[in-house]
Tab-separated table of C-alpha atoms in Angstrom:
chain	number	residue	atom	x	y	z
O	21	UNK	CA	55.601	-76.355	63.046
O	22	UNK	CA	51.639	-76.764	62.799
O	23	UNK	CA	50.520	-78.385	59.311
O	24	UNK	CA	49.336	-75.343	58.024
O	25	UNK	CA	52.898	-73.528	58.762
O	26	UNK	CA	54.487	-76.041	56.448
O	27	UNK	CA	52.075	-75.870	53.547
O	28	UNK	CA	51.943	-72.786	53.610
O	29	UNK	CA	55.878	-72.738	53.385
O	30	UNK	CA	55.470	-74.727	50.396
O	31	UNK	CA	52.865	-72.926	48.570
O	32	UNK	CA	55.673	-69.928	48.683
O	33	UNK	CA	58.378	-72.202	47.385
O	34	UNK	CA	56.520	-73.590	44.743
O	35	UNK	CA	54.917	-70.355	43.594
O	36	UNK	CA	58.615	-69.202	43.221
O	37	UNK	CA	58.238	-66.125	40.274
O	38	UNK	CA	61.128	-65.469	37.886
O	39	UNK	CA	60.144	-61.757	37.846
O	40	UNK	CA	63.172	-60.332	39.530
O	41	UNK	CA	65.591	-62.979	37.641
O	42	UNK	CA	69.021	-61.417	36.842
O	43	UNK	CA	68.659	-58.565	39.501
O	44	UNK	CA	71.068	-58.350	42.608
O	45	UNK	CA	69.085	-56.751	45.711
O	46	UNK	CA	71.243	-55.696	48.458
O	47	UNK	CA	68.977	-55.696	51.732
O	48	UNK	CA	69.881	-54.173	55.096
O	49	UNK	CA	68.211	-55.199	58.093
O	50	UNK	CA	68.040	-54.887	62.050
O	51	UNK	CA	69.599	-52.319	64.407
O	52	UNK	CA	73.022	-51.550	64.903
O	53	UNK	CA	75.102	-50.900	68.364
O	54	UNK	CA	77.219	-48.106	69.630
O	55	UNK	CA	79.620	-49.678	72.430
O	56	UNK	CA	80.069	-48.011	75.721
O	57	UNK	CA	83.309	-49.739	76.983
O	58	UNK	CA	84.103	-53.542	75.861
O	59	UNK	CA	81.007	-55.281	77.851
O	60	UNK	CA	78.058	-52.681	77.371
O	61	UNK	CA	76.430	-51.206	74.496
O	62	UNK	CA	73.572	-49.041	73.397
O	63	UNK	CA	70.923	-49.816	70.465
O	64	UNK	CA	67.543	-49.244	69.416
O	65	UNK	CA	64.545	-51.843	69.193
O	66	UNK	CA	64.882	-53.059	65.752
O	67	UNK	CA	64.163	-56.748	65.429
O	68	UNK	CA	65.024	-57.101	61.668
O	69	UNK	CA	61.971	-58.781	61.148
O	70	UNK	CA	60.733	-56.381	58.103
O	71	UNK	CA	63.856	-56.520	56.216
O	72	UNK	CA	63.986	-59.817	56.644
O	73	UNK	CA	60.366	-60.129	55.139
O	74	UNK	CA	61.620	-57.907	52.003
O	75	UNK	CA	64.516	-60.282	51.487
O	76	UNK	CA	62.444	-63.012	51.935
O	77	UNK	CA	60.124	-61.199	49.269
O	78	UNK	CA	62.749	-60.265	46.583
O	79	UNK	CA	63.970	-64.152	47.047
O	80	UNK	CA	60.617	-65.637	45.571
O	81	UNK	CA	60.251	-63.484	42.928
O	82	UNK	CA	63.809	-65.207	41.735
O	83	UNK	CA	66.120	-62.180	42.568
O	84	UNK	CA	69.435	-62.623	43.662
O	85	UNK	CA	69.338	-61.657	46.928
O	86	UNK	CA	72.602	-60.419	49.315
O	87	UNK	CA	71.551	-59.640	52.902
O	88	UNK	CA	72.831	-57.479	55.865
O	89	UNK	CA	71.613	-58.638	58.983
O	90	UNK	CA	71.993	-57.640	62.326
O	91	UNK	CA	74.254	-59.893	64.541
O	92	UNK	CA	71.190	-60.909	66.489
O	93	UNK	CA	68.333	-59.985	64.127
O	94	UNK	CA	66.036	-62.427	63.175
O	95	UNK	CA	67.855	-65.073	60.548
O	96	UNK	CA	65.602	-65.583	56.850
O	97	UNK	CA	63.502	-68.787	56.505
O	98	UNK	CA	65.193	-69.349	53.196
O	99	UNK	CA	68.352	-70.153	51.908
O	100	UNK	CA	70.724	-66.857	50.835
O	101	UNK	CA	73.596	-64.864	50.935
O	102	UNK	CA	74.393	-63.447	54.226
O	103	UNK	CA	76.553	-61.320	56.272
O	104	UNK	CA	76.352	-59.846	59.770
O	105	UNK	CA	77.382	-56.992	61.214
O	106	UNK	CA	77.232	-55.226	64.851
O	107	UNK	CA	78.162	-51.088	64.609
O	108	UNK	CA	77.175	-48.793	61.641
O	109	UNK	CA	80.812	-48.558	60.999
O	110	UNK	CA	80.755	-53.128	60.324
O	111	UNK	CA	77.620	-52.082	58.385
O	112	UNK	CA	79.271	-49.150	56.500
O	113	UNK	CA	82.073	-51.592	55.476
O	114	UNK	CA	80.201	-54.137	53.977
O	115	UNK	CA	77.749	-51.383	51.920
O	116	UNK	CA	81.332	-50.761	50.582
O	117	UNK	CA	82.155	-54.275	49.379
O	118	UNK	CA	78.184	-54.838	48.445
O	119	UNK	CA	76.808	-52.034	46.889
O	120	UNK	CA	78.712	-51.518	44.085
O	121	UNK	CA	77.567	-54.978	41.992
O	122	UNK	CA	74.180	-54.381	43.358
O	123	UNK	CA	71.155	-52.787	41.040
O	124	UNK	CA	68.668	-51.844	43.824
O	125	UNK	CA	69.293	-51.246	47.826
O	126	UNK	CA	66.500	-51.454	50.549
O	127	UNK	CA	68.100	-50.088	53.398
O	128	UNK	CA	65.517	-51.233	56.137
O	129	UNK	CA	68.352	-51.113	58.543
O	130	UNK	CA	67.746	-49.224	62.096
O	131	UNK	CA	71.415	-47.472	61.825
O	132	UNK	CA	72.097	-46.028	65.390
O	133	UNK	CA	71.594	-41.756	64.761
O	134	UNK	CA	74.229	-41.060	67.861
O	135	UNK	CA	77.763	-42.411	68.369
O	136	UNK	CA	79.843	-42.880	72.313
O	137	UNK	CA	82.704	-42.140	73.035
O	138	UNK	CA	84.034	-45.795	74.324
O	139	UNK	CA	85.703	-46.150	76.776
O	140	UNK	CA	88.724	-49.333	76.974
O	141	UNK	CA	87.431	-52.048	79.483
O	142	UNK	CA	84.699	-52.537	81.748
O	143	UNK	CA	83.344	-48.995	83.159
O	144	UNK	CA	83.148	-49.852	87.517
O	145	UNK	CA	79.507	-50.102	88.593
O	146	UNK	CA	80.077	-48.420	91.465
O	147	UNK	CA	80.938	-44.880	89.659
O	148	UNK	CA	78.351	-42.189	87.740
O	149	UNK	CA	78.558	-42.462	83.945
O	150	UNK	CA	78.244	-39.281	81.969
O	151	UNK	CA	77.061	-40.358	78.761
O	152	UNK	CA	77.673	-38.015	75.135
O	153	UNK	CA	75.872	-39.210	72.497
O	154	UNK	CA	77.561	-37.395	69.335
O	155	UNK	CA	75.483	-37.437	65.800
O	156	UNK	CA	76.821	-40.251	63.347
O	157	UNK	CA	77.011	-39.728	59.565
O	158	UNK	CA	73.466	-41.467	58.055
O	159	UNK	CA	74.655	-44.210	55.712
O	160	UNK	CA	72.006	-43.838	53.169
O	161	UNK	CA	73.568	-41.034	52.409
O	162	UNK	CA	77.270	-43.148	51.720
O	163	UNK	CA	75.228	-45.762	49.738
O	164	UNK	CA	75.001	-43.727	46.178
O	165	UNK	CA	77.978	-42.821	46.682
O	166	UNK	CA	79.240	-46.357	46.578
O	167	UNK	CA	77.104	-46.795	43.556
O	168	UNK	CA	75.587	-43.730	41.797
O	169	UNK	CA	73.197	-45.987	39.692
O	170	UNK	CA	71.962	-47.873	42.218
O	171	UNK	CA	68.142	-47.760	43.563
O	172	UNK	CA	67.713	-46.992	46.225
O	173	UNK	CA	64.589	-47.571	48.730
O	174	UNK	CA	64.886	-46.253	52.156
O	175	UNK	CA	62.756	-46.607	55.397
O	176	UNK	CA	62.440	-43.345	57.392
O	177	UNK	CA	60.801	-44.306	60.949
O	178	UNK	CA	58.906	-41.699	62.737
O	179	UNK	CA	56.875	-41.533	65.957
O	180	UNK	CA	53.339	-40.671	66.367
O	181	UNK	CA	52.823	-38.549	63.312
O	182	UNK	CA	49.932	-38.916	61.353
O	183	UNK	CA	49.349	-40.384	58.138
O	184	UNK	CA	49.485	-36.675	56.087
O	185	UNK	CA	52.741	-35.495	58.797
O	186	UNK	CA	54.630	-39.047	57.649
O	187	UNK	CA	54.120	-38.219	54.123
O	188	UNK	CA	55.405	-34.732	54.189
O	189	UNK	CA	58.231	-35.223	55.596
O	190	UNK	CA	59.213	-38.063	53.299
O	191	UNK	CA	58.387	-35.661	50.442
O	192	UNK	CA	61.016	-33.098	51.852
O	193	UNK	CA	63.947	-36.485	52.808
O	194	UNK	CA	63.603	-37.137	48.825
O	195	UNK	CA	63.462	-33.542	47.893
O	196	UNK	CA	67.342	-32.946	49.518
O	197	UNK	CA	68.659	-36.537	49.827
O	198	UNK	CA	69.977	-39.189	47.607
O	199	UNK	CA	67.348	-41.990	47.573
O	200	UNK	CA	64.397	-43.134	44.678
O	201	UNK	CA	61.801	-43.987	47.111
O	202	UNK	CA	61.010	-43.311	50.770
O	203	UNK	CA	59.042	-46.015	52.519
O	204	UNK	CA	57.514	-43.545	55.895
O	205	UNK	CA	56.193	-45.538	59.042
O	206	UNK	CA	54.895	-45.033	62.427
O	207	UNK	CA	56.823	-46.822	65.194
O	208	UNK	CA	54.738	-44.888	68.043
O	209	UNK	CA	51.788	-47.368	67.808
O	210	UNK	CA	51.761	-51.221	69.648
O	211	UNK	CA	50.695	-53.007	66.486
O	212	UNK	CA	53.167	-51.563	64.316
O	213	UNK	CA	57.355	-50.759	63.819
O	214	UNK	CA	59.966	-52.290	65.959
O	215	UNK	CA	59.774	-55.702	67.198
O	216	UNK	CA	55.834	-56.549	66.103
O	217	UNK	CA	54.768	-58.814	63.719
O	218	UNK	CA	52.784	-56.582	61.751
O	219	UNK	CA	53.294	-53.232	60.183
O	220	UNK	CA	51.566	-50.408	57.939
O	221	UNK	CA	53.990	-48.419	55.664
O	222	UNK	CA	53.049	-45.531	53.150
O	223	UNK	CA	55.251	-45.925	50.242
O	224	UNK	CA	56.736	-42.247	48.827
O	225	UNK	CA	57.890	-41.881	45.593
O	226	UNK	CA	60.128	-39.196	43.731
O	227	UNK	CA	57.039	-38.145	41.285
O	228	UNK	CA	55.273	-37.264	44.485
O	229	UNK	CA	52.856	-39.962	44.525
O	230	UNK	CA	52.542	-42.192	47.589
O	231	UNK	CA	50.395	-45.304	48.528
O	232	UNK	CA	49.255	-46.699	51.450
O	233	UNK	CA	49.880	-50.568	52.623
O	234	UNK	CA	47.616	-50.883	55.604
O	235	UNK	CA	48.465	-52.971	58.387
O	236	UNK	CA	49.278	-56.343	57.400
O	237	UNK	CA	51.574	-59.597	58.822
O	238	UNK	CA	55.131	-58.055	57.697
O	239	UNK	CA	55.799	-60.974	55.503
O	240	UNK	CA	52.825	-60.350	53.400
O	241	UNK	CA	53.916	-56.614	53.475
O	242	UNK	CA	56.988	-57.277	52.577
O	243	UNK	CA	55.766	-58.211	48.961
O	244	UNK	CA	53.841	-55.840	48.955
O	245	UNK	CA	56.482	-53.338	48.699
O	246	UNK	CA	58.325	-55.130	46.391
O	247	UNK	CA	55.376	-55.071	44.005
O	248	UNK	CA	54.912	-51.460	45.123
O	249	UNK	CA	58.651	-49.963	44.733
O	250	UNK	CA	60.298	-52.162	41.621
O	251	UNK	CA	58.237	-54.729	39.864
């Protein structure tokens, strides 16, 4: 890495806050994958790199950190608990063994919305495939169940909606589901969402306030959530 990469690597490490001490943050991250027979699969974009960021994040300000990464999401920079998964259902079964010691939950996690039907083998090239995707059960939902005193931060992607559309709707997902705060973002722009470097978020809250975090390198956003949502 360039100079500047390592000392600025340092500067984190060294300017390591104790402000999340004594708190266990369980952190989801990447996409997951529905399999279509035993070689193929289908998945979304999701690179993991923003809930990597937020565990990242929650690790310098001293809390004790338990991630759930994506198979082949991005891995953290620093040194953690870890544990991979590859379908919701892997994902699902470690929010089971997780959440319940955990005292807050960002579930940045890009959890497939459709399940296949798979099929036992490898499907022949040469023959049409008639895919049905079938709605899955949204695991945010399963998470307070787990833990009913948990808190719990979920993402809510959206495409090409507008700043005032993306905080509406997050209004109505708190109003009916089972979450504390609702971070909204647009994954219809270039610079922004799945697979970038850099993302803008508008952080939703239960007492119907919201704040914007304009678009920013996803590592420095990440702490800026945390300072946002539970410092």
């Amino acid at each position: 890495p360039e100079i500047q990469t390592i000392y600025a690597e340092i500067k984190n490490i060294l300017g390591k806050s104790s402000a999340l001490k004594g708190k266990t943050i369980l952190v989801t991250a990447g996409g997951t994958i529905e399999k279509i027979d035993d070689v193929r699969s289908i998945t979304n974009r999701s690179s993991g790199k923003m809930g990597i960021a937020i565990a990242e994040a929650c690790y310098l300000y001293g809390a004790t950190v338990i991630l759930l990464r994506a198979k082949y999401a991005l891995a953290p920079r620093y040194q953690m608990e870890e544990h991979t998964f590859e379908t919701a259902e892997e994902l699902l079964s470690l929010l089971q063994k997780f959440a319940p010691n955990a005292d807050i939950c960002f579930h940045v996690a890009a959890v497939s919305d459709f399940t296949v039907k798979k099929r036992p083998g490898k499907i022949s090239s040469y023959e049409t495939v008639n895919l049905t995707l079938l709605p899955r059960q949204k695991l945010y939902r399963e998470i307070k169940k787990i833990n009913p005193a948990i808190f719990l931060i979920t993402f809510k992607a959206e495409w090409q909606l507008s700043n005032k559309a993306l905080i509406t709707k997050a209004q109505k997902t708190l109003s009916i589901e089972l979450m504390d705060i609702v971070i909204a973002n647009n994954v219809g722009k270039a610079d922004r969402g799945f697979e970038t470097d850099t993302n803008e978020v508008i952080v939703v809250k239960k007492d119907g306030s919201h704040k914007i975090l304009s678009l920013k390198n996803k590592r420095e956003l990440g702490r800026e959530i945390i300072e946002e949502t539970i410092l």
